[in-house]
PDB file of C-alpha atoms and ligand atoms in Angstrom:
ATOM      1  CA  UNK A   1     -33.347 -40.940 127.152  1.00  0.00           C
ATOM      2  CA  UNK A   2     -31.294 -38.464 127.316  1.00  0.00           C
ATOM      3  CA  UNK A   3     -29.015 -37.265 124.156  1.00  0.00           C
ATOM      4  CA  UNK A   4     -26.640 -34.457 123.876  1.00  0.00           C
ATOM      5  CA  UNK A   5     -24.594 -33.792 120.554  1.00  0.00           C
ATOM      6  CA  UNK A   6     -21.058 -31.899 121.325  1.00  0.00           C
ATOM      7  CA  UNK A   7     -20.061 -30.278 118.364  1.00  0.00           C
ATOM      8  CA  UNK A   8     -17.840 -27.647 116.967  1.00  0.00           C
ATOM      9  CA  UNK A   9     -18.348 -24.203 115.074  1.00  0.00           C
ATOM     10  CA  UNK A  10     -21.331 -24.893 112.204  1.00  0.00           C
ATOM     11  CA  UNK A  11     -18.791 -22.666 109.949  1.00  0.00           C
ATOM     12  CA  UNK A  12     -16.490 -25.057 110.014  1.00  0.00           C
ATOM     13  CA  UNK A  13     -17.013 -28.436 111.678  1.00  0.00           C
ATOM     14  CA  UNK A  14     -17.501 -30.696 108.876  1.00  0.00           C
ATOM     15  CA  UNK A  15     -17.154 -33.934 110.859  1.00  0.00           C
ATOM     16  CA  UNK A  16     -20.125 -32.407 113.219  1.00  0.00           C
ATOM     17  CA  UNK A  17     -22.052 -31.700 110.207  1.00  0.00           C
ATOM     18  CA  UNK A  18     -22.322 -35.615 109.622  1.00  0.00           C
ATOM     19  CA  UNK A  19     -23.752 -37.124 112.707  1.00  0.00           C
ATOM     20  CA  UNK A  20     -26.079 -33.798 113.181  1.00  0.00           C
ATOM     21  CA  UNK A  21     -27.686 -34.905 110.169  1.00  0.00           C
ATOM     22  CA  UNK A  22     -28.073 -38.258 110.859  1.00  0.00           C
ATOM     23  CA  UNK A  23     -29.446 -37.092 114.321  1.00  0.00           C
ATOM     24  CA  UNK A  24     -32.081 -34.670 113.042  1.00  0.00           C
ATOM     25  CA  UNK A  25     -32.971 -37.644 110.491  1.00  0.00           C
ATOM     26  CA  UNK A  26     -33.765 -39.735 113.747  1.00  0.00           C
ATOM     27  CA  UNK A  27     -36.572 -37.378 114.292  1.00  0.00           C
ATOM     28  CA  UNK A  28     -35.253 -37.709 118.576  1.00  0.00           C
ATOM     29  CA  UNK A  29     -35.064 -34.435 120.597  1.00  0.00           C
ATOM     30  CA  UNK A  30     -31.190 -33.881 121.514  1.00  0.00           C
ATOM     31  CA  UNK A  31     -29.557 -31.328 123.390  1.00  0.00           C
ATOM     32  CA  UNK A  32     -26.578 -29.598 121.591  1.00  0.00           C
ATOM     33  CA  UNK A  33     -23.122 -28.432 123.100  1.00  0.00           C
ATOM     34  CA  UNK A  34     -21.045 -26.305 120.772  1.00  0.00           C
ATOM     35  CA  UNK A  35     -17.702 -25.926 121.533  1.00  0.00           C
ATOM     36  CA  UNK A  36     -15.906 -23.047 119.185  1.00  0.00           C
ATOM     37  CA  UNK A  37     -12.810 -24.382 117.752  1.00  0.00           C
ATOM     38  CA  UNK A  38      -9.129 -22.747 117.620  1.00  0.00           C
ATOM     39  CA  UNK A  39     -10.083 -21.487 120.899  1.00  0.00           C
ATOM     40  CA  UNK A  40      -7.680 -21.127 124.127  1.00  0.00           C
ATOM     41  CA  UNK A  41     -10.029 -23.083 126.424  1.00  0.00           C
ATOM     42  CA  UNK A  42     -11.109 -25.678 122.838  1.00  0.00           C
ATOM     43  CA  UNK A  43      -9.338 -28.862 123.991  1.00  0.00           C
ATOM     44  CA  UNK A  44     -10.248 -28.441 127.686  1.00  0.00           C
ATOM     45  CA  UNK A  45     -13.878 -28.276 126.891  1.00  0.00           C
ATOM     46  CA  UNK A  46     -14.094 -30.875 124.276  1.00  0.00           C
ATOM     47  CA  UNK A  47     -12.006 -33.461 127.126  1.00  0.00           C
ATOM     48  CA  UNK A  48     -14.805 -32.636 129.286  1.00  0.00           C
ATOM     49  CA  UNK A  49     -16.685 -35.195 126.953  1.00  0.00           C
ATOM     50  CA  UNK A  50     -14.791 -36.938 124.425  1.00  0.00           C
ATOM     51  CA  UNK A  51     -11.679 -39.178 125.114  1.00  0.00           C
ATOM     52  CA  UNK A  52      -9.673 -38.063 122.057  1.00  0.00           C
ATOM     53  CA  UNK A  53      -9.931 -34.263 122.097  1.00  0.00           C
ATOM     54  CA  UNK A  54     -11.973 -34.133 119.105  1.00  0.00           C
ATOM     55  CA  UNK A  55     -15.776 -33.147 117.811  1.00  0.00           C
ATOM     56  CA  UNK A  56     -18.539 -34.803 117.129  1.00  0.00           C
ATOM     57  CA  UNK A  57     -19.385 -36.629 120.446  1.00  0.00           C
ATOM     58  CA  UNK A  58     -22.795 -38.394 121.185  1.00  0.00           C
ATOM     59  CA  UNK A  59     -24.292 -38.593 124.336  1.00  0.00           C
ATOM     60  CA  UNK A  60     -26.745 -41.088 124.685  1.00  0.00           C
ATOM     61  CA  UNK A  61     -27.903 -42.347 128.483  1.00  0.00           C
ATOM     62  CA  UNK A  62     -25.025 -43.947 129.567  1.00  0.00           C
ATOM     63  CA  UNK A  63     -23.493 -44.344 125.956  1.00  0.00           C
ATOM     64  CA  UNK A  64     -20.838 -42.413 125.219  1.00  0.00           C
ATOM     65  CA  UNK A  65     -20.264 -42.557 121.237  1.00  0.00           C
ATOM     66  CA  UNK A  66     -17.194 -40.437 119.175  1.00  0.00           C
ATOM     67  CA  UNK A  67     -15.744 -40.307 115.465  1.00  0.00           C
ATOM     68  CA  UNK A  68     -18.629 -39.145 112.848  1.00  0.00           C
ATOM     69  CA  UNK A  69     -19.193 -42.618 111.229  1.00  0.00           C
ATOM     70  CA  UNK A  70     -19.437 -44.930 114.426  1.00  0.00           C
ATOM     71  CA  UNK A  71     -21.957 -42.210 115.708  1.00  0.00           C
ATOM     72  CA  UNK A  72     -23.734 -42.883 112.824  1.00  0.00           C
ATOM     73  CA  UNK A  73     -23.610 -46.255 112.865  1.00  0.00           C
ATOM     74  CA  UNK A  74     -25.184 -45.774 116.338  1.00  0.00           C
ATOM     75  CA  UNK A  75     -28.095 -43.883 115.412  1.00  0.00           C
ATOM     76  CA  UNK A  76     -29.212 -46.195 112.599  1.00  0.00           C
ATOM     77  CA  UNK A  77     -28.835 -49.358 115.480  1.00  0.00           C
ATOM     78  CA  UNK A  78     -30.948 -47.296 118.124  1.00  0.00           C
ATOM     79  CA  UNK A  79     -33.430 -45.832 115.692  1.00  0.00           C
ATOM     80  CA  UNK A  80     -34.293 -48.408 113.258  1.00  0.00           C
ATOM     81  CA  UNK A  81     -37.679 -46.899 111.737  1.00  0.00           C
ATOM     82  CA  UNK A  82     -35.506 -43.622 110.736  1.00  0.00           C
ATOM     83  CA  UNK A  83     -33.996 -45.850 108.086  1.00  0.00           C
ATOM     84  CA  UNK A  84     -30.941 -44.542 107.543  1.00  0.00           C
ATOM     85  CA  UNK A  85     -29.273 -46.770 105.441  1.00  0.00           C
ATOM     86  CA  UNK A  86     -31.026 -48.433 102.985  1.00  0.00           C
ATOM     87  CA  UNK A  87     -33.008 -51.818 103.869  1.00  0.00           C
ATOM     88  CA  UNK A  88     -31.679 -53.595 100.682  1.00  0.00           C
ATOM     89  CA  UNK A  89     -28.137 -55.431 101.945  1.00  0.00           C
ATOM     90  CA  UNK A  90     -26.639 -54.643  98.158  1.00  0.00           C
ATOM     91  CA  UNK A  91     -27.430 -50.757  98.002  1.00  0.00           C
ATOM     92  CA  UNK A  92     -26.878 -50.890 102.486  1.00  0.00           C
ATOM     93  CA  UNK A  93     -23.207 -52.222 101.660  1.00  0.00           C
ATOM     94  CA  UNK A  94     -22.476 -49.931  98.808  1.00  0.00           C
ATOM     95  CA  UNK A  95     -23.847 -46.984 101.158  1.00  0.00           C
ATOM     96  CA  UNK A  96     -21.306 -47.739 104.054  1.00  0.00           C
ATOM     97  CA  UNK A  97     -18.245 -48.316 101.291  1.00  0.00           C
ATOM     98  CA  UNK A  98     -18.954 -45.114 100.257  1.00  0.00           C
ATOM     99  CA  UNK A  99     -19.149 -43.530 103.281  1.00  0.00           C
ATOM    100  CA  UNK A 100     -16.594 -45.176 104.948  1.00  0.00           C
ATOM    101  CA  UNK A 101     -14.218 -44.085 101.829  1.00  0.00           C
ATOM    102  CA  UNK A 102     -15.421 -40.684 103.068  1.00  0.00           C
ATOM    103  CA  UNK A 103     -14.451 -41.206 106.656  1.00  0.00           C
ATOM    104  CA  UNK A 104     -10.576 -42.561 106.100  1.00  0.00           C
ATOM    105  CA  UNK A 105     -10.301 -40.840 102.548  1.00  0.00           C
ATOM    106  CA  UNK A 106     -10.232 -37.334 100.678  1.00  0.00           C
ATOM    107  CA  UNK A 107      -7.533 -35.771 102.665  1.00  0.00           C
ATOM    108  CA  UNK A 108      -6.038 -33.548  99.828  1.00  0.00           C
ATOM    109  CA  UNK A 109      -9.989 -32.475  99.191  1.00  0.00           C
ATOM    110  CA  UNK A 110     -10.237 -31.552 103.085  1.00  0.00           C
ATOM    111  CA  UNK A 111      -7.014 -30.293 103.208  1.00  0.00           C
ATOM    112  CA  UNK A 112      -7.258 -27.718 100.046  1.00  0.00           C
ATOM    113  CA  UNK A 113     -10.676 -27.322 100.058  1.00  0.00           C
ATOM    114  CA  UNK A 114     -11.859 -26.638 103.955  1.00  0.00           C
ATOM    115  CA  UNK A 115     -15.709 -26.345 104.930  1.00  0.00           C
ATOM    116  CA  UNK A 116     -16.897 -22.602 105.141  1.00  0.00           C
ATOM    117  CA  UNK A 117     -20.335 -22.655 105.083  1.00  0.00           C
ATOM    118  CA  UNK A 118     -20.361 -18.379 105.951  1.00  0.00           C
ATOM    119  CA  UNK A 119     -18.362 -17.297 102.927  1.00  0.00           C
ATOM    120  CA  UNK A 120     -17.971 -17.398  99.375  1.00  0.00           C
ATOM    121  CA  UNK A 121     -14.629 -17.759  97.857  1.00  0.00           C
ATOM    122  CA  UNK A 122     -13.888 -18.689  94.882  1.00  0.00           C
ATOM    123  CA  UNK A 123     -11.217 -16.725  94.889  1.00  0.00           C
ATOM    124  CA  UNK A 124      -9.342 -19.992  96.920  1.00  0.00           C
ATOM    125  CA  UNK A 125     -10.198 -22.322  94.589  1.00  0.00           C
ATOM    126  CA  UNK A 126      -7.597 -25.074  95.042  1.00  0.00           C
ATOM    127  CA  UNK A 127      -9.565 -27.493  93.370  1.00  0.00           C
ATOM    128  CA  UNK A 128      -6.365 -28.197  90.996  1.00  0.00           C
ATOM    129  CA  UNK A 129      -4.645 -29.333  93.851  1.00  0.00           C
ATOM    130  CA  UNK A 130      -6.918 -31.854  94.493  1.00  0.00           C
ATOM    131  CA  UNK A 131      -8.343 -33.450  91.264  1.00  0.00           C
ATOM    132  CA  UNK A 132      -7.332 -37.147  91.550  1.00  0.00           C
ATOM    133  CA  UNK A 133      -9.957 -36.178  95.120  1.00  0.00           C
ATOM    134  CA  UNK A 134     -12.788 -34.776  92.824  1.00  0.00           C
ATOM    135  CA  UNK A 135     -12.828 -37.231  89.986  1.00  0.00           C
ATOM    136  CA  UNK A 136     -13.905 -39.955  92.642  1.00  0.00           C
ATOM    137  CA  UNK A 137     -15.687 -38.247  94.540  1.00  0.00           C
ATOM    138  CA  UNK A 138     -18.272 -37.159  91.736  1.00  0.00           C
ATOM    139  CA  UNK A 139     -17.957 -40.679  89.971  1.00  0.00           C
ATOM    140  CA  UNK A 140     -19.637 -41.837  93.432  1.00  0.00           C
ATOM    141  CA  UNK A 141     -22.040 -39.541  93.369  1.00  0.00           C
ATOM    142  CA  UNK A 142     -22.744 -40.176  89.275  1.00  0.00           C
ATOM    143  CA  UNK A 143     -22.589 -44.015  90.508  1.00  0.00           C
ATOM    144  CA  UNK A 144     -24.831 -43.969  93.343  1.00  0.00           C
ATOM    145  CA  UNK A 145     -27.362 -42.206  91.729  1.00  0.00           C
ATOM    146  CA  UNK A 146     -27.786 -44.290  88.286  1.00  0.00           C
ATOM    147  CA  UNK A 147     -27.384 -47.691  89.705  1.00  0.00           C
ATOM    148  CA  UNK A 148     -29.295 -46.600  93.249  1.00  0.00           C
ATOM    149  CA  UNK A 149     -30.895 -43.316  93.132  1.00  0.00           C
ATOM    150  CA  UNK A 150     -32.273 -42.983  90.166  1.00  0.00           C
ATOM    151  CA  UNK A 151     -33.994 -46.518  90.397  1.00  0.00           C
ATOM    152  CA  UNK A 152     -35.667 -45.513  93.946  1.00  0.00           C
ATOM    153  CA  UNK A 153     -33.550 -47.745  96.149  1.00  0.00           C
ATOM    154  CA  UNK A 154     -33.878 -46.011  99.466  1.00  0.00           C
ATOM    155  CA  UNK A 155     -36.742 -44.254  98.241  1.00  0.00           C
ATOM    156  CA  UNK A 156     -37.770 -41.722  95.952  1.00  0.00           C
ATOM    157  CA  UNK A 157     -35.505 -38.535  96.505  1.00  0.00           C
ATOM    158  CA  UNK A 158     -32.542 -36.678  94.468  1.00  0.00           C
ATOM    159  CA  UNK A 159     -29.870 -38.394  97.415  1.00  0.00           C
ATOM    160  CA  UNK A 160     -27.311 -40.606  96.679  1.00  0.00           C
ATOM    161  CA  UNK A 161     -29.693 -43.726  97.205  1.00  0.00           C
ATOM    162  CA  UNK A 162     -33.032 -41.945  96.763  1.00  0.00           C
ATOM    163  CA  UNK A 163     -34.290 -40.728  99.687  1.00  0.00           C
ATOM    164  CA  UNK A 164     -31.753 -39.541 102.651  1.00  0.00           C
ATOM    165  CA  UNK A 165     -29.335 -41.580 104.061  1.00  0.00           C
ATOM    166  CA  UNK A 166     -26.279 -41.467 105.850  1.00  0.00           C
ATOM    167  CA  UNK A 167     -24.095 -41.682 103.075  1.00  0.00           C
ATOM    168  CA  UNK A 168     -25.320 -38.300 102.443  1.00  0.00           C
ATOM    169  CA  UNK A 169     -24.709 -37.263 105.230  1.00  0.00           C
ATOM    170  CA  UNK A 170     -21.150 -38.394 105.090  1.00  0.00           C
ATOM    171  CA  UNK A 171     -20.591 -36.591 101.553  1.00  0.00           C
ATOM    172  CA  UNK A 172     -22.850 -33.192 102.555  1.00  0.00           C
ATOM    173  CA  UNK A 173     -19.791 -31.492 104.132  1.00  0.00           C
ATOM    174  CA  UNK A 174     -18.041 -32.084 100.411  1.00  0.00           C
ATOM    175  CA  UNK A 175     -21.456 -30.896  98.507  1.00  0.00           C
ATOM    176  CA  UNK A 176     -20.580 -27.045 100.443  1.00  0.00           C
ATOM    177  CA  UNK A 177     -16.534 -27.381  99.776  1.00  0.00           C
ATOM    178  CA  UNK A 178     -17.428 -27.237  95.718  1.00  0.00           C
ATOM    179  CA  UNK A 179     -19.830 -24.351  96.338  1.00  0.00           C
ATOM    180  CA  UNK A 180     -17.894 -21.980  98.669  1.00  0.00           C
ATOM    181  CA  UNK A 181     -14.763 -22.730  96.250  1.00  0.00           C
ATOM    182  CA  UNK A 182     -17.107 -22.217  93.072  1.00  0.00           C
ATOM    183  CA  UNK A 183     -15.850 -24.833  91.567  1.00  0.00           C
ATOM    184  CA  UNK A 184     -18.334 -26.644  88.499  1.00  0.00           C
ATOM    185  CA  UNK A 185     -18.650 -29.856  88.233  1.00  0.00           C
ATOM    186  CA  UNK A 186     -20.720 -32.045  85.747  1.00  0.00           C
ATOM    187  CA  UNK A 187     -24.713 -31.194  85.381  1.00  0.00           C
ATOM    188  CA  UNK A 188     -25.340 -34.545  87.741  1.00  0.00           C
ATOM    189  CA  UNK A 189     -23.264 -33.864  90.337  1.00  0.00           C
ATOM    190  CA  UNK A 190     -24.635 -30.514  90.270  1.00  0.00           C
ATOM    191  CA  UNK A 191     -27.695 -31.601  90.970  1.00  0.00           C
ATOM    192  CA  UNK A 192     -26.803 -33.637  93.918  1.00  0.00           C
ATOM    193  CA  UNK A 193     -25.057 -30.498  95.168  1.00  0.00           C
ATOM    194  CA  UNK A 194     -28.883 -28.310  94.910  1.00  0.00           C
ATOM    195  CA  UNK A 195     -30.168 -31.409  96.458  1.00  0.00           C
ATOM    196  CA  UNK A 196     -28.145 -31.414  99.815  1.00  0.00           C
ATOM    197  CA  UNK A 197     -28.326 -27.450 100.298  1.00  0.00           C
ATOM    198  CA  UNK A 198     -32.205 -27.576  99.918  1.00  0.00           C
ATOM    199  CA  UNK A 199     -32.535 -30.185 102.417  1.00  0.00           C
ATOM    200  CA  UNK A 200     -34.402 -28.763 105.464  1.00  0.00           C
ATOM    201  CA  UNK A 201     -31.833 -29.628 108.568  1.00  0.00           C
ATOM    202  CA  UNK A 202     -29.363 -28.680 106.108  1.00  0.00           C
ATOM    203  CA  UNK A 203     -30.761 -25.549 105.510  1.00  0.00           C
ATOM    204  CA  UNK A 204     -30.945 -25.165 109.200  1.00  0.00           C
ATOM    205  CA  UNK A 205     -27.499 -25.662 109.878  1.00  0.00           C
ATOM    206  CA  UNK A 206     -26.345 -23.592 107.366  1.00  0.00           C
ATOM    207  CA  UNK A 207     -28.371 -20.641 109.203  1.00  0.00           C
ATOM    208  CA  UNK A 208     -27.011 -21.043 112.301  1.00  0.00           C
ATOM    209  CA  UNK A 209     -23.582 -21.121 111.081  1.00  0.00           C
ATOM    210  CA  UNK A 210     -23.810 -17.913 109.362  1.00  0.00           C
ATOM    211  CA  UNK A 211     -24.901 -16.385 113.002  1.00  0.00           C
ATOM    212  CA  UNK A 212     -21.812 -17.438 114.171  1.00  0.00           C
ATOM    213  CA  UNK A 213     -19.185 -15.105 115.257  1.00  0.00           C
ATOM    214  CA  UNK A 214     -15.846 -16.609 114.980  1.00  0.00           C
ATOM    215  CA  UNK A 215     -13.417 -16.075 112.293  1.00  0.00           C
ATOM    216  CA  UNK A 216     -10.906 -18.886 110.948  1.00  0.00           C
ATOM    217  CA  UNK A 217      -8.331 -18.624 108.573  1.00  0.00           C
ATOM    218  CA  UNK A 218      -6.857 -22.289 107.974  1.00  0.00           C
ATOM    219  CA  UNK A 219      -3.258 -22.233 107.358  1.00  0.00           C
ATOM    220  CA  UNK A 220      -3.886 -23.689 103.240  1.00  0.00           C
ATOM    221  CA  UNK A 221      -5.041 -20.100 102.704  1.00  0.00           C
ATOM    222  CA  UNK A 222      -1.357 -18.762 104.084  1.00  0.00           C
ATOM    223  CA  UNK A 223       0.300 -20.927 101.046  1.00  0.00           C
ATOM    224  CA  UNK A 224       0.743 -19.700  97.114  1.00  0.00           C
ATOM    225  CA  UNK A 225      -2.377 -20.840  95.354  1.00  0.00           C
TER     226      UNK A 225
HETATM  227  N1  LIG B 301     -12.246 -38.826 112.612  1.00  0.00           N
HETATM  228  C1  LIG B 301     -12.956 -37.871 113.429  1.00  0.00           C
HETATM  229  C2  LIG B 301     -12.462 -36.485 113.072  1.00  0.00           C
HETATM  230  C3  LIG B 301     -12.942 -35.435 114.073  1.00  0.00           C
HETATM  231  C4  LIG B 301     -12.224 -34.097 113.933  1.00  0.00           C
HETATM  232  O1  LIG B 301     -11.118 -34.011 113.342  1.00  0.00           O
HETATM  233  N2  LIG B 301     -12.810 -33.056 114.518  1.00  0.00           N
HETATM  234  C5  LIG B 301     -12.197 -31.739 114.559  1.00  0.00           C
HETATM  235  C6  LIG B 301     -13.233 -30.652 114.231  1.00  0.00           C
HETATM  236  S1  LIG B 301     -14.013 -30.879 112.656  1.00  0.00           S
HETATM  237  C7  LIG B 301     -11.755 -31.447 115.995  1.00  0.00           C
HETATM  238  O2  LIG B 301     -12.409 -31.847 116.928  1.00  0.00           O
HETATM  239  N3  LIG B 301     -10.626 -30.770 116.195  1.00  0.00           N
HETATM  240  C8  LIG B 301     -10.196 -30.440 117.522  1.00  0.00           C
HETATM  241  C9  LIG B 301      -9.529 -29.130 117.618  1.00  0.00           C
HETATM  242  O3  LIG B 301      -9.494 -28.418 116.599  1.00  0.00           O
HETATM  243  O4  LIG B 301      -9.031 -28.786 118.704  1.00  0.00           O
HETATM  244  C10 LIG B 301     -14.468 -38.048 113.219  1.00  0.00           C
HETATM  245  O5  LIG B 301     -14.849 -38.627 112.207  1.00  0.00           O
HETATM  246  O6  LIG B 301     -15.259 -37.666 114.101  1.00  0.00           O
END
């Protein structure tokens, strides 16, 4: 079947980033349409596909599939043996809290602390704005991994359940935020952070983006630090 991805710049697309993870993890063949953002022509292109002017889209047959997390619900219906959340229904329900605190949360994090995965800049660290943000997000992490990870849950791996699942795929757009911004957090969160960037589609996205060729300043950068 057919199955196209419309996504926005790799730089900066952080709800792309999710569902293009989840969509490599499938292990299906997909065609990818990347529309540049902040562009004059950005919301024309996107409403070619996608009902509410907005990236990540999934095109799947006939399906039609937007918003990150129901595309990634998707994917784990239609391609059961990538196991992408995990099998037990106590770490499966934990994973989709989590995630789905991702989805409708964070929004001082995103807001401060934009994805930027073709710079380094710790120069904008705005990680005081946002610390209420950053205390819960890394007691997840800390969480996940000693009552999930650690144990082998979803497999053996260094991800937030053991081996990959969506829920890291939800948080890997957050894992990039705390390095561009070099901001330190503690030793196991750190770890989870290594662990995202040397996963291989990571690494692959991460590559592309830093062959793109647009520049974007987002407007927290125009403010006093
Ligand atoms: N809740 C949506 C958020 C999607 C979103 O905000 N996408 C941004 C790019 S990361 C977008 O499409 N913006 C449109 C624009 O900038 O014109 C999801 O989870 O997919």
């Amino acid at each position: 079947m057919a199955t196209t991805l419309v996504i926005g710049n790799k730089t900066y697309s952080s709800w792309s980033l999710r569902p293009w993870l989840a969509l490599k993890a499938t292990g299906e063949p997909f065609e990818e349409v990347l529309v540049p953002l902040d562009q004059p022509d950005t919301q024309s292109r996107i409403r070619e596909y996608s009902p509410t002017g907005k990236v990540p889209l999934l095109v799947h047959g006939e399906v039609r599939v937007w918003e990150s997390l129901a595309i990634c619900e998707y994917l784990a219906d239609r391609f059961p043996a990538a196991k992408l959340w995990p099998a037990d229904p106590a770490a499966r329900a934990h994973a989709r809290a989590v995630s789905t605190e991702m989805h409708g949360g964070f929004a001082e994090l995103r807001r401060n602390m934009p994805m930027d995965l073709s710079h380094s800049w710790p120069q904008r660290d705005r990680s005081a704005h946002c610390q209420p943000d950053i205390r819960r997000v890394t007691e997840i992490w800390r969480d996940c991994r000693e009552r999930f990870g650690k144990a082998g849950a979803h497999g053996k791996g260094e991800f937030l359940f053991g081996g990959f699942s969506i829920a890291d795929a939800m948080y890997a757009p957050v894992t990039t935020r705390f390095t561009t911004y070099g901001v330190k957090l503690d030793p196991e969160s750190m770890r989870y952070i290594e662990a995202v960037a040397a996963h291989p589609a990571m690494r692959e996205w991460i590559a592309a983006a830093r062959q793109e060729p647009w520049e974007l300043t987002y407007e927290v950068f125009r403010q006093p630090a």
